[in-house]
mmCIF file of C-alpha atoms in Angstrom:
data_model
loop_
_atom_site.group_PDB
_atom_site.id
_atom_site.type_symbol
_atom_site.label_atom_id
_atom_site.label_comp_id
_atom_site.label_asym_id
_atom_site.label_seq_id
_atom_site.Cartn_x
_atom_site.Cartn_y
_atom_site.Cartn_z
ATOM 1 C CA UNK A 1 -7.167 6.612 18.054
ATOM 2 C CA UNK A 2 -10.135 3.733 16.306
ATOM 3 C CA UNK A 3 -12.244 5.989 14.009
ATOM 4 C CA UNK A 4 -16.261 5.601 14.957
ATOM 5 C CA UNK A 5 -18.509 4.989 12.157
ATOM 6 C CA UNK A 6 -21.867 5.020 11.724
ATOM 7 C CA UNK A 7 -23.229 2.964 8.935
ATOM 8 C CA UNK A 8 -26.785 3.781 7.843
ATOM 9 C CA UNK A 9 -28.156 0.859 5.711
ATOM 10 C CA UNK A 10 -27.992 -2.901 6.524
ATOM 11 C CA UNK A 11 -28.216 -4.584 3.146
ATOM 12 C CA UNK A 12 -24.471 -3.918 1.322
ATOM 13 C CA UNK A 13 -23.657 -1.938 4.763
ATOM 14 C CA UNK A 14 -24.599 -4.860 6.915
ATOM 15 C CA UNK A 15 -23.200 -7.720 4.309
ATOM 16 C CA UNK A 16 -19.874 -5.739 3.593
ATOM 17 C CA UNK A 17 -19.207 -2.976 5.047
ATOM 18 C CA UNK A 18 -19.456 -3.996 8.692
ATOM 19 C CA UNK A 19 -16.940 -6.590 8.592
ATOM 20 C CA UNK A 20 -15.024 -4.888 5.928
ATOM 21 C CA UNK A 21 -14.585 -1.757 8.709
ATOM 22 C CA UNK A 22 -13.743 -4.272 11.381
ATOM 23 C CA UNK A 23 -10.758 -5.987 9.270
ATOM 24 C CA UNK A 24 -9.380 -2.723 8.766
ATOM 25 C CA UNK A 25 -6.863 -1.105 10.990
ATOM 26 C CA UNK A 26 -8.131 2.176 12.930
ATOM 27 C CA UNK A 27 -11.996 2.309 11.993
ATOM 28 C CA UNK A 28 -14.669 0.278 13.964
ATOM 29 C CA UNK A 29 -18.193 -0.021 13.355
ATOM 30 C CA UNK A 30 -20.305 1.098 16.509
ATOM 31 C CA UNK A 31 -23.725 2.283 15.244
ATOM 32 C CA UNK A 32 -26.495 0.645 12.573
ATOM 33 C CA UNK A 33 -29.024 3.148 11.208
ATOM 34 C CA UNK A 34 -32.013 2.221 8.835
ATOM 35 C CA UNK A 35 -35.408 2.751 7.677
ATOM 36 C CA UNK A 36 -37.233 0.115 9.453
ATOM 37 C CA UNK A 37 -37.012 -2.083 12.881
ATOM 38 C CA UNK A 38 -37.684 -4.903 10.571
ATOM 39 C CA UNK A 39 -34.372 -4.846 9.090
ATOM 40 C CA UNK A 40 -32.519 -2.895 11.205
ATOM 41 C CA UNK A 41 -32.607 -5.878 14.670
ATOM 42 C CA UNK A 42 -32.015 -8.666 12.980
ATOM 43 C CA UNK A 43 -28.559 -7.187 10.996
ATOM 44 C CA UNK A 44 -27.590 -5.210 14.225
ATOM 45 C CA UNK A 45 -28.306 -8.455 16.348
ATOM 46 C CA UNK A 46 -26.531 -10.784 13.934
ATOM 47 C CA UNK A 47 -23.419 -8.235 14.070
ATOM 48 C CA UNK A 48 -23.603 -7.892 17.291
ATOM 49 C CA UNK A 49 -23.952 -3.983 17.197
ATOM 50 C CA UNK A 50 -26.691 -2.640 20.181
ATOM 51 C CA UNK A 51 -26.827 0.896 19.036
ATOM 52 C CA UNK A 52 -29.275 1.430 16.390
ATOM 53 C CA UNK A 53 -30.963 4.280 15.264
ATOM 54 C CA UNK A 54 -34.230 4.427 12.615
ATOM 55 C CA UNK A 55 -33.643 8.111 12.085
ATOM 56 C CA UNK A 56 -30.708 9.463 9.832
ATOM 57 C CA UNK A 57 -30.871 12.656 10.493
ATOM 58 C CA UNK A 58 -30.062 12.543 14.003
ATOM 59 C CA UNK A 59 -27.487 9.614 13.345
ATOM 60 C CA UNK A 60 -25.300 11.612 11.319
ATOM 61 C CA UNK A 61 -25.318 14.588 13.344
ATOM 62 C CA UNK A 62 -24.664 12.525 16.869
ATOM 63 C CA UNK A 63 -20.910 14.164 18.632
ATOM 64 C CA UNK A 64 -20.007 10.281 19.449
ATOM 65 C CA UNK A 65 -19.545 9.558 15.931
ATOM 66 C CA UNK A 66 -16.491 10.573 13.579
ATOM 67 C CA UNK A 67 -17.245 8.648 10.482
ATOM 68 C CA UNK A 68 -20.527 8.319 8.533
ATOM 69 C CA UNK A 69 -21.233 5.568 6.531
ATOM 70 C CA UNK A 70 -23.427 5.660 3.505
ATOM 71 C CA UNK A 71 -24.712 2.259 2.378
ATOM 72 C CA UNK A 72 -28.175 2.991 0.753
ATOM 73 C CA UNK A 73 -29.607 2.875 -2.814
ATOM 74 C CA UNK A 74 -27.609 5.763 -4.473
ATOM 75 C CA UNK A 75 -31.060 8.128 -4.437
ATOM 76 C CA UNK A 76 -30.920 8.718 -0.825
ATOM 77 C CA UNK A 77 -26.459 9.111 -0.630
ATOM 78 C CA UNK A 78 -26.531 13.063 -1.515
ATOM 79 C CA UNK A 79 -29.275 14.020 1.620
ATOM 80 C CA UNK A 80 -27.371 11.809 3.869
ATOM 81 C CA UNK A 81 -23.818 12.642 3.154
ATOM 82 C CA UNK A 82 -24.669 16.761 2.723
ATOM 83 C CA UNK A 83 -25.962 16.537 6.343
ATOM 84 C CA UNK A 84 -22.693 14.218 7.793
ATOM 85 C CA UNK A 85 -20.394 17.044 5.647
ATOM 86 C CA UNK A 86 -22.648 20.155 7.515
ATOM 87 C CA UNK A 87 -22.225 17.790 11.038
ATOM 88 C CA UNK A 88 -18.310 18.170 10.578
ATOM 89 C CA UNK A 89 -18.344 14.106 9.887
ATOM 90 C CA UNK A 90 -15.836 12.590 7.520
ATOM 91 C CA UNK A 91 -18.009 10.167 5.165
ATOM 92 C CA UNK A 92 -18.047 7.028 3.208
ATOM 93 C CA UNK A 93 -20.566 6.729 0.632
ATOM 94 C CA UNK A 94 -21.442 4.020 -1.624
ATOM 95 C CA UNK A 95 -20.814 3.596 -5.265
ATOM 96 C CA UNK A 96 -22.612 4.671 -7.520
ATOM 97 C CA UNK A 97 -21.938 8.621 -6.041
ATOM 98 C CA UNK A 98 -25.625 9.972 -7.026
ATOM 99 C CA UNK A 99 -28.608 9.031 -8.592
ATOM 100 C CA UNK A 100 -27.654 11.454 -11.145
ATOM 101 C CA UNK A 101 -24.667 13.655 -12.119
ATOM 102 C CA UNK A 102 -26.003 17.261 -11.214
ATOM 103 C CA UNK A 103 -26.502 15.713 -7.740
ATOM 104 C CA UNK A 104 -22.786 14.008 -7.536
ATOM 105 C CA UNK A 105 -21.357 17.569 -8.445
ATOM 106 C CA UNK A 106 -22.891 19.079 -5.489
ATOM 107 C CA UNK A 107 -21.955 15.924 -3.526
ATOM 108 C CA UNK A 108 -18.431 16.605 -4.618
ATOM 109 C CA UNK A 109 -18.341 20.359 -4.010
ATOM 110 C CA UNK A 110 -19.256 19.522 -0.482
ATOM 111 C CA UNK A 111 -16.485 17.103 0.029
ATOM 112 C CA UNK A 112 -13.652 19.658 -1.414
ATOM 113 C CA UNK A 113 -15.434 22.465 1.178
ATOM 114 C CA UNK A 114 -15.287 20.226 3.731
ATOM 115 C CA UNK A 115 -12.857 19.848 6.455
ATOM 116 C CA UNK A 116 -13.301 16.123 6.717
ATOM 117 C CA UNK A 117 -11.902 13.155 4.621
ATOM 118 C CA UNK A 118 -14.474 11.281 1.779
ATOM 119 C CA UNK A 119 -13.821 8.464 0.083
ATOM 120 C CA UNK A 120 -16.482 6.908 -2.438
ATOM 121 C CA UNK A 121 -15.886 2.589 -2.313
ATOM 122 C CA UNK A 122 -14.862 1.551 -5.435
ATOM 123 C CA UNK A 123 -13.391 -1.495 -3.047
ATOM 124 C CA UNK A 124 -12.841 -3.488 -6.437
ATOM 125 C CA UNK A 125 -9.670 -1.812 -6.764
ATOM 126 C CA UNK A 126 -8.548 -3.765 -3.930
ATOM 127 C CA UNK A 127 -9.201 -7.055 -5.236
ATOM 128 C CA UNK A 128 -6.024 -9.578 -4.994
ATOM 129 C CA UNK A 129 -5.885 -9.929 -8.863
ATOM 130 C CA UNK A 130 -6.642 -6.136 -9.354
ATOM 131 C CA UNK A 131 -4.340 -4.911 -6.691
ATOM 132 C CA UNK A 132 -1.931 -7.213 -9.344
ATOM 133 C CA UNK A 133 -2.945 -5.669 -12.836
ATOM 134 C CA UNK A 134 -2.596 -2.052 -11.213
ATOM 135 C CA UNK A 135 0.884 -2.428 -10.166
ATOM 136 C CA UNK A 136 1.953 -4.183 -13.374
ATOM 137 C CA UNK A 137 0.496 -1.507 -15.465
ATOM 138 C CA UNK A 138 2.098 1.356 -13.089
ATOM 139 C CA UNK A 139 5.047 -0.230 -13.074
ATOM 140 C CA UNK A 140 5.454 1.089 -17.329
ATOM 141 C CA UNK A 141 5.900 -3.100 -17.995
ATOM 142 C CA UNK A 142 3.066 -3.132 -20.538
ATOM 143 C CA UNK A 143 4.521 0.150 -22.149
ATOM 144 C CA UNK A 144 2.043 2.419 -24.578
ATOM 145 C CA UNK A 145 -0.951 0.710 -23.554
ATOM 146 C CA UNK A 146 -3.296 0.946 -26.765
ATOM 147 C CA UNK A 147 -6.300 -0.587 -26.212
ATOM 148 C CA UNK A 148 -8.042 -1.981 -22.592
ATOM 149 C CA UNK A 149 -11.131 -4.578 -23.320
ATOM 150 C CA UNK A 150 -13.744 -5.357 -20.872
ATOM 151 C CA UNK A 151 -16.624 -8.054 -20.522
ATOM 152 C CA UNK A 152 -18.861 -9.384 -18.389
ATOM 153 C CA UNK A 153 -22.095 -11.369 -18.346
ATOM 154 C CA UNK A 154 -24.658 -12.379 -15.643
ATOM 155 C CA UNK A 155 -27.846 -14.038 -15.639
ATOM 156 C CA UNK A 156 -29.271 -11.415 -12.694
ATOM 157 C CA UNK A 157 -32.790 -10.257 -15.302
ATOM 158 C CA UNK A 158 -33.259 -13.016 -16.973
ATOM 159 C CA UNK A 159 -37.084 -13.667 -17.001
ATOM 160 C CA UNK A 160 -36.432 -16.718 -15.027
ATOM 161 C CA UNK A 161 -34.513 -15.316 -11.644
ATOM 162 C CA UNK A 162 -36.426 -13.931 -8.803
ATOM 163 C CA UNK A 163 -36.695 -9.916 -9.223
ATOM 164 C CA UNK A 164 -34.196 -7.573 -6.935
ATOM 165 C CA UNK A 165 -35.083 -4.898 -5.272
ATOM 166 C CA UNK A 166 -37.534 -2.205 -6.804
ATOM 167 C CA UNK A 167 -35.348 0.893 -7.102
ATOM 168 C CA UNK A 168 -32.395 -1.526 -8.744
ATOM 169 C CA UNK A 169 -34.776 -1.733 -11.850
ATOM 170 C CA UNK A 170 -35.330 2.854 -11.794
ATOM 171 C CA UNK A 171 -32.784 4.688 -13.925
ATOM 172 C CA UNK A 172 -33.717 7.850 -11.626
ATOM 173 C CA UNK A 173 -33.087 6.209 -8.615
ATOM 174 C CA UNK A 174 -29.195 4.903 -10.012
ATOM 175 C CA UNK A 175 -30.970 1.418 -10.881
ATOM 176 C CA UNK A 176 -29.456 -0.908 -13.893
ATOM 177 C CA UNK A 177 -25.764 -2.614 -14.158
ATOM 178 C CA UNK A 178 -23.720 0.241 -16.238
ATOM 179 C CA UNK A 179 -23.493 2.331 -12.657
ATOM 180 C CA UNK A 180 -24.085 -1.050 -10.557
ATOM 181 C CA UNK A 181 -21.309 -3.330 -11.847
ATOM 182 C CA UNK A 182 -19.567 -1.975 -15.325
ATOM 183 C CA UNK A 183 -18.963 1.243 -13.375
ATOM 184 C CA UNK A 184 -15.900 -0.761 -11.245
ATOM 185 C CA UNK A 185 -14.244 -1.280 -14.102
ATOM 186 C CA UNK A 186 -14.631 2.513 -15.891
ATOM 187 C CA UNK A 187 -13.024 3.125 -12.367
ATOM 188 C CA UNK A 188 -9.925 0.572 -12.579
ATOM 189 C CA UNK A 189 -9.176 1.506 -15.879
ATOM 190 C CA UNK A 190 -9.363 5.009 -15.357
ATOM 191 C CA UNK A 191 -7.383 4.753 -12.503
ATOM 192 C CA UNK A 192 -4.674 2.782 -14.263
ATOM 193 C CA UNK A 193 -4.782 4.767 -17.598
ATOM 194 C CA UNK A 194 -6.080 8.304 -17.208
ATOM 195 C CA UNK A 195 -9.053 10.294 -17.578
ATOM 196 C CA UNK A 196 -11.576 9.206 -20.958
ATOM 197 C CA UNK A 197 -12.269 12.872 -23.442
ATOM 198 C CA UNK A 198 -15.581 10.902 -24.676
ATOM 199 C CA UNK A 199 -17.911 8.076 -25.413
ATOM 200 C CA UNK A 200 -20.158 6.493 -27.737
ATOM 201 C CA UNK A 201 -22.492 3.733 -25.984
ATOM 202 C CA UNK A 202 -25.684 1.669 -26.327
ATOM 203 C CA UNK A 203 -27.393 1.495 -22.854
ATOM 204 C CA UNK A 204 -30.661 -0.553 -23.304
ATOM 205 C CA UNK A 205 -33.023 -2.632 -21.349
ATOM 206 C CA UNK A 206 -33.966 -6.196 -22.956
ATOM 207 C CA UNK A 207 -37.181 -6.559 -21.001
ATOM 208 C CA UNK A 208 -39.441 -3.360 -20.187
ATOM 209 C CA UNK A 209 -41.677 -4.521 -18.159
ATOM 210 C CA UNK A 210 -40.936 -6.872 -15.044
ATOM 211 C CA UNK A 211 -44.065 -9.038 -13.214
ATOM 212 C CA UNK A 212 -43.181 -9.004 -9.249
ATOM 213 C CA UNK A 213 -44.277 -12.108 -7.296
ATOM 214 C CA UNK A 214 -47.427 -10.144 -6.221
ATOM 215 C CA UNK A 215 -48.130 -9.615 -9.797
ATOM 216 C CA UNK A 216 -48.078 -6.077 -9.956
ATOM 217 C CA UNK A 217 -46.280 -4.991 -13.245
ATOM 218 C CA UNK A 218 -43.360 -3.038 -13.376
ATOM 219 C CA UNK A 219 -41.450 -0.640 -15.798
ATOM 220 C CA UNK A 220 -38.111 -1.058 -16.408
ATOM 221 C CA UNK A 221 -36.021 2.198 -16.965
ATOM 222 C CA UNK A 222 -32.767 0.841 -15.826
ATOM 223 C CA UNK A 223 -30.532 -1.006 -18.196
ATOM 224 C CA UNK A 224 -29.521 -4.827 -18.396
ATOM 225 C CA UNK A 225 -27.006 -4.729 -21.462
ATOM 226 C CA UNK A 226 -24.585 -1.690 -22.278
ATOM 227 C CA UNK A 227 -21.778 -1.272 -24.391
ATOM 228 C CA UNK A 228 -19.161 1.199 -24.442
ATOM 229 C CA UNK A 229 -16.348 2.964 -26.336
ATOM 230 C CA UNK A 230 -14.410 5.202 -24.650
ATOM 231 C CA UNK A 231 -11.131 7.654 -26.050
ATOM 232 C CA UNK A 232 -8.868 8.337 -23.404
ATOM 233 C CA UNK A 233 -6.192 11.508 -22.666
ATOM 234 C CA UNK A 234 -3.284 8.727 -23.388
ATOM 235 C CA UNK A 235 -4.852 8.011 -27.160
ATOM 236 C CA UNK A 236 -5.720 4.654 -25.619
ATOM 237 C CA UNK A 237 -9.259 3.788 -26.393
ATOM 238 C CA UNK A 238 -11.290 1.467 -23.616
ATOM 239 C CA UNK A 239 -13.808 -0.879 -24.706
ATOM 240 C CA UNK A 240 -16.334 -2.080 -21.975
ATOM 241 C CA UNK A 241 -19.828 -4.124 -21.870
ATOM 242 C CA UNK A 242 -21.867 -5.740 -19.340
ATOM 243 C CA UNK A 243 -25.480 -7.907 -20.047
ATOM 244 C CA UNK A 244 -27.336 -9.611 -17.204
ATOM 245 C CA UNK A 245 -30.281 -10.748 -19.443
ATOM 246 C CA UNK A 246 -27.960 -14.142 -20.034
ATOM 247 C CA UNK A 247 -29.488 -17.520 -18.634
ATOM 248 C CA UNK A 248 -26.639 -19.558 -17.204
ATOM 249 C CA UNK A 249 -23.798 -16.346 -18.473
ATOM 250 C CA UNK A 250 -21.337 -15.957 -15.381
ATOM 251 C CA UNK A 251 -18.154 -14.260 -17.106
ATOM 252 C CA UNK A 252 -15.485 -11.780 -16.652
ATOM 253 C CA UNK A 253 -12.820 -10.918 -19.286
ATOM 254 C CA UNK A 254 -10.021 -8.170 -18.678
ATOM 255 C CA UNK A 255 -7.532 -7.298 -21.671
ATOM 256 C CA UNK A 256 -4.892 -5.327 -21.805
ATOM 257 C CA UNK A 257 -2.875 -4.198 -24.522
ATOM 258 C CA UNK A 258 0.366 -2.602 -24.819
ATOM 259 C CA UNK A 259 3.757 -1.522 -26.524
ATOM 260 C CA UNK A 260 5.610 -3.604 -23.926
ATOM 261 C CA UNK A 261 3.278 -6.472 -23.025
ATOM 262 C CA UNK A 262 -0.171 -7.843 -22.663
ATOM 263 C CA UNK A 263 -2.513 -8.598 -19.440
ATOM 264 C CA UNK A 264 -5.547 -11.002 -20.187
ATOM 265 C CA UNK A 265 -7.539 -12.077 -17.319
ATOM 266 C CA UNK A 266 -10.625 -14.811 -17.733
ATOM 267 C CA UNK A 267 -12.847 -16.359 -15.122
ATOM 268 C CA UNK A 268 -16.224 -15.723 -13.101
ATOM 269 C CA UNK A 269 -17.830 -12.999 -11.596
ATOM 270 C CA UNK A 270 -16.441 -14.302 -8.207
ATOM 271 C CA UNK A 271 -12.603 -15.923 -9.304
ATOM 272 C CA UNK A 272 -10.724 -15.231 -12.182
ATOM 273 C CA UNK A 273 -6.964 -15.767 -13.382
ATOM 274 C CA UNK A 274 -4.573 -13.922 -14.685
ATOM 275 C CA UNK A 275 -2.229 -13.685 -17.404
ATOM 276 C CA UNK A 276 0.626 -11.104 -18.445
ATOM 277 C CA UNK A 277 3.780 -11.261 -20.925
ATOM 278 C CA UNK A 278 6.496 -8.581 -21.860
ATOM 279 C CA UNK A 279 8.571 -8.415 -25.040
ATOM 280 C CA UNK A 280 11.476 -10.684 -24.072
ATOM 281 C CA UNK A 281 8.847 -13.743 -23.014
ATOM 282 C CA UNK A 282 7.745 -16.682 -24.957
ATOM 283 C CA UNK A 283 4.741 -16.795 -23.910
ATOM 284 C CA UNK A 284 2.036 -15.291 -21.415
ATOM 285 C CA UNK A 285 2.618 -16.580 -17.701
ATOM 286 C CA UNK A 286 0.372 -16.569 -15.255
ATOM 287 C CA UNK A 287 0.095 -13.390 -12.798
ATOM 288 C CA UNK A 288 -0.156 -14.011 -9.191
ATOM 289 C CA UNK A 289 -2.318 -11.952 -6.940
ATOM 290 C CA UNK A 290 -1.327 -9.793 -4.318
ATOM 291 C CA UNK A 291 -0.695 -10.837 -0.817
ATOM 292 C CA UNK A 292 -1.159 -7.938 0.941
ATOM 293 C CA UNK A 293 -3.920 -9.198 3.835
ATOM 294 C CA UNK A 294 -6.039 -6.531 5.906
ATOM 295 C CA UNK A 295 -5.031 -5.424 9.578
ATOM 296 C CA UNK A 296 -7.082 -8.052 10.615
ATOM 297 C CA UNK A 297 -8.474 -10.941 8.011
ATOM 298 C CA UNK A 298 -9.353 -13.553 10.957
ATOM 299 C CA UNK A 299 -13.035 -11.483 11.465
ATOM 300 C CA UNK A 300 -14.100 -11.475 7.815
ATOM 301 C CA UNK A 301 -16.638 -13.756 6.987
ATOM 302 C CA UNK A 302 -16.500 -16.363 4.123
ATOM 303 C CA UNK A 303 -17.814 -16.390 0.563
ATOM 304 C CA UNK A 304 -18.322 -13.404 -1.816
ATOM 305 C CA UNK A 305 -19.082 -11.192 1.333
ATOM 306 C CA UNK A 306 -15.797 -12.124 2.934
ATOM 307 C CA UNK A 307 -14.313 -10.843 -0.594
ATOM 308 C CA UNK A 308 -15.521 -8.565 -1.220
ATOM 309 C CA UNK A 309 -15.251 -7.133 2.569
ATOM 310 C CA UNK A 310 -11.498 -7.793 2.088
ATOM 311 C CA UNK A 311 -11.286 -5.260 -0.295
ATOM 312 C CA UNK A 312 -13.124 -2.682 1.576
ATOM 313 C CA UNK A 313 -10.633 -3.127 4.725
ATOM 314 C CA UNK A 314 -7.559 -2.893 2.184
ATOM 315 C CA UNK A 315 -9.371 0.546 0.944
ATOM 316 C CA UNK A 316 -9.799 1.796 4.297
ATOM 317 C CA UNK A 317 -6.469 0.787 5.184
ATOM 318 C CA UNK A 318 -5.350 3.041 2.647
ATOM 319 C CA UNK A 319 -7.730 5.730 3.169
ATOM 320 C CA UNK A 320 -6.670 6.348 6.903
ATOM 321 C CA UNK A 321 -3.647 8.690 6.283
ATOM 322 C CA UNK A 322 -6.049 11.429 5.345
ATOM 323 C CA UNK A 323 -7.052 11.148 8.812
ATOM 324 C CA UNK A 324 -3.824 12.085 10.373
ATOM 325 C CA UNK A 325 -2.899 14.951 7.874
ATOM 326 C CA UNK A 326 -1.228 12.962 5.717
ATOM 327 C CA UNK A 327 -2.560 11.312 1.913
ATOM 328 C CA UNK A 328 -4.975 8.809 1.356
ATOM 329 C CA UNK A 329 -5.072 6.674 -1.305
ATOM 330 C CA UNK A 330 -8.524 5.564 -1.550
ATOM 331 C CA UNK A 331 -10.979 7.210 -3.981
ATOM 332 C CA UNK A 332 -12.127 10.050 -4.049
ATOM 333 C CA UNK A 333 -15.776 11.820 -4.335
ATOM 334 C CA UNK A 334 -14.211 13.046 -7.806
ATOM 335 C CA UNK A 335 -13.532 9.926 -9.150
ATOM 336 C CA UNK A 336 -17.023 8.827 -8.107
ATOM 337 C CA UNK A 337 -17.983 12.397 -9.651
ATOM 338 C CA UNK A 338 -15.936 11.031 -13.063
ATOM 339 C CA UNK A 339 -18.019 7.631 -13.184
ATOM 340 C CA UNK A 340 -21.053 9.436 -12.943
ATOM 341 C CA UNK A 341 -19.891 11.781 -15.571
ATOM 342 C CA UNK A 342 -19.283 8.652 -17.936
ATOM 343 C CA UNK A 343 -22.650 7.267 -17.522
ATOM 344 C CA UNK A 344 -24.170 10.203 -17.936
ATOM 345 C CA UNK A 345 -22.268 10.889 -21.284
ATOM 346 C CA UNK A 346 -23.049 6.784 -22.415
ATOM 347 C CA UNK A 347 -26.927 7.395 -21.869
ATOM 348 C CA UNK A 348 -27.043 10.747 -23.900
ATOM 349 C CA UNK A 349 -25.002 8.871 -25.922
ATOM 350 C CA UNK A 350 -27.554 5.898 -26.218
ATOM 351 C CA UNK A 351 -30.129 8.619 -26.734
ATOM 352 C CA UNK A 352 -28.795 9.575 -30.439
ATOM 353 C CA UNK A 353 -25.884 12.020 -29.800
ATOM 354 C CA UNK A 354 -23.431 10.141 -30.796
ATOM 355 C CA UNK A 355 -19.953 10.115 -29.263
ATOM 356 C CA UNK A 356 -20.239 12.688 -26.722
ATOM 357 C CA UNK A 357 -17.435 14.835 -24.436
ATOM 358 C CA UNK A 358 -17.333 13.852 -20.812
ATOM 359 C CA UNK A 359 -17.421 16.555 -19.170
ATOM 360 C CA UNK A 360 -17.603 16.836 -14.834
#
């Protein structure tokens, strides 16, 4: 039986997860829900989806529906997804989980009471070239792995670029690029290596203040530029950072080290290559990407939507077991509860505590 969902947002929900849901096998997207008819007739016109709905709460509640979709800025995810959880729904939420941990534990009890599968997208996972790393690293190729290095650098705040949206700049409302970017890669590395015991971080914003084209003048809570050091369970320790205050700075750097071998990728935000070599090689090689395609790859669009979309249908491919009694692989409302419990730890951290215990 195809899965209904309901996707309530039309910015990531329209640009991703639409397609995403119709490359995957045994989901289909059927209803559009958001705010305003402004928004919401052009995406559900140009997706070609005729059932639309301005009013959540009735969307997630509606019999004709068996998935909920939650694509909205991360301070509105816990309201919607409580109600699609009381509705007997199964539900999708966006990264980050909350706006805030207290709220993503709640989210998460509701999930475990609930009858209903949950997944929170941390698509990224699915990526060709991480679907790649994660099985070399399973695999016990790189051996002891000692020490996992992240970086990456955008331009996004630079003074110069046009402003994003308003709640993308408000730490309250989940806002800044440690829970809207570095946060992937906490998840893939946790995911490959096991649970982090604690953190010392600077979170910071470069530029308080932002001037919107209307000139009113706004204050920046969010962060542009953290850095973080993270001991894991395995005695590995992580090292990650992300900046988007960098005019012309488009990077990405993965490295992995271990007893057994080494995995270095280097590129882009949107293509990178990578690299791996055991104890027995000369040399590093390069590694080739996965091949595995979604159920159905001809309907995704192109460019970085199309990529990122692929990802999403690989999740969901992997998600639908759950569905059918069986286990899903795709993650969980806990592990979106664990990033949130990170961040949380890296801002009191950034406050003056220190390194701090990550605690759920």
């Amino acid at each position: 039986m195809t899965l209904r969902v309901g996707v309530i947002g039309v910015g990531w929900g329209a640009m991703v997860q639409v397609p995403g849901i119709r490359a995957s096998a045994g989901f289909e997207p059927v209803a559009l829900c958001a705010r305003t008819r402004e928004r919401l007739d052009p995406a559900a016109e140009r997706l070609g989806i005729s059932d639309t709905s301005t009013d959540w709460e009735s969307f997630v509640a509606r019999d004709d529906l068996d998935v909920i979709s939650v694509a909205t800025p991360a301070r509105m995810h816990a309201d919607m997804a409580l109600a699609a959880f009381e509705a007997g729904k199964a539900v999708l939420c966006e990264k980050p989980l909350a706006a805030d941990l207290p709220t993503g534990r709640l989210m998460a009890a509701a999930a475990a009471k609930s009858a209903q599968p949950s997944a929170c997208c941390f698509e990224n996972r699915w990526n060709p070239d991480w679907l790649a790393v994660g099985d070399t690293v399973r695999s016990g190729s790189l051996g002891k792995v000692y020490v996992a290095r992240v970086n990456r650098s955008a331009s996004y705040w630079h003074p110069s670029r046009r402003p994003q949206a308003r709640w993308m700049y408000d730490r309250d409302q989940g806002g800044g690029y440690l829970a809207g970017l570095l946060v992937h890669d906490l998840d893939f590395l946790v995911s490959m290596l096991g649970r982090p015991v604690s953190v010392c971080a600077e979170v910071r914003s470069s530029e308080p203040v932002r001037t919107l084209p209307d000139g009113e003048v706004l204050q920046v809570t969010a962060d542009d530029t953290s850095a973080l050091l993270l001991r894991l369970e395995s005695g590995a320790i992580a090292i990650l950072s992300v900046s988007v205050i960098g005019l012309y700075a488009d990077h990405y750097r993965l490295e992995l080290f271990g007893s057994e071998g080494t995995v270095i990728g280097d590129g882009t935000l949107r293509s990178s290559s990578f690299t791996s070599g055991s104890t027995g090689d000369t040399s590093l090689t390069p590694l080739p990407d996965s091949d595995r395609a979604p159920a159905h790859p001809g309907t995704l669009p192109d460019g970085l939507a199309g990529h990122a979309a692929r990802a999403m249908a690989l999740m969901l491919d992997d998600w639908l077991p759950a569905f059918d009694g069986g286990v899903g692989t795709a993650p969980s409302f806990d592990d979106g509860l664990l990033s949130l419990a990170i961040i949380d730890a890296a801002n009191r951290s950034a406050a003056g505590a220190g390194w701090v215990d990550i605690e759920m």
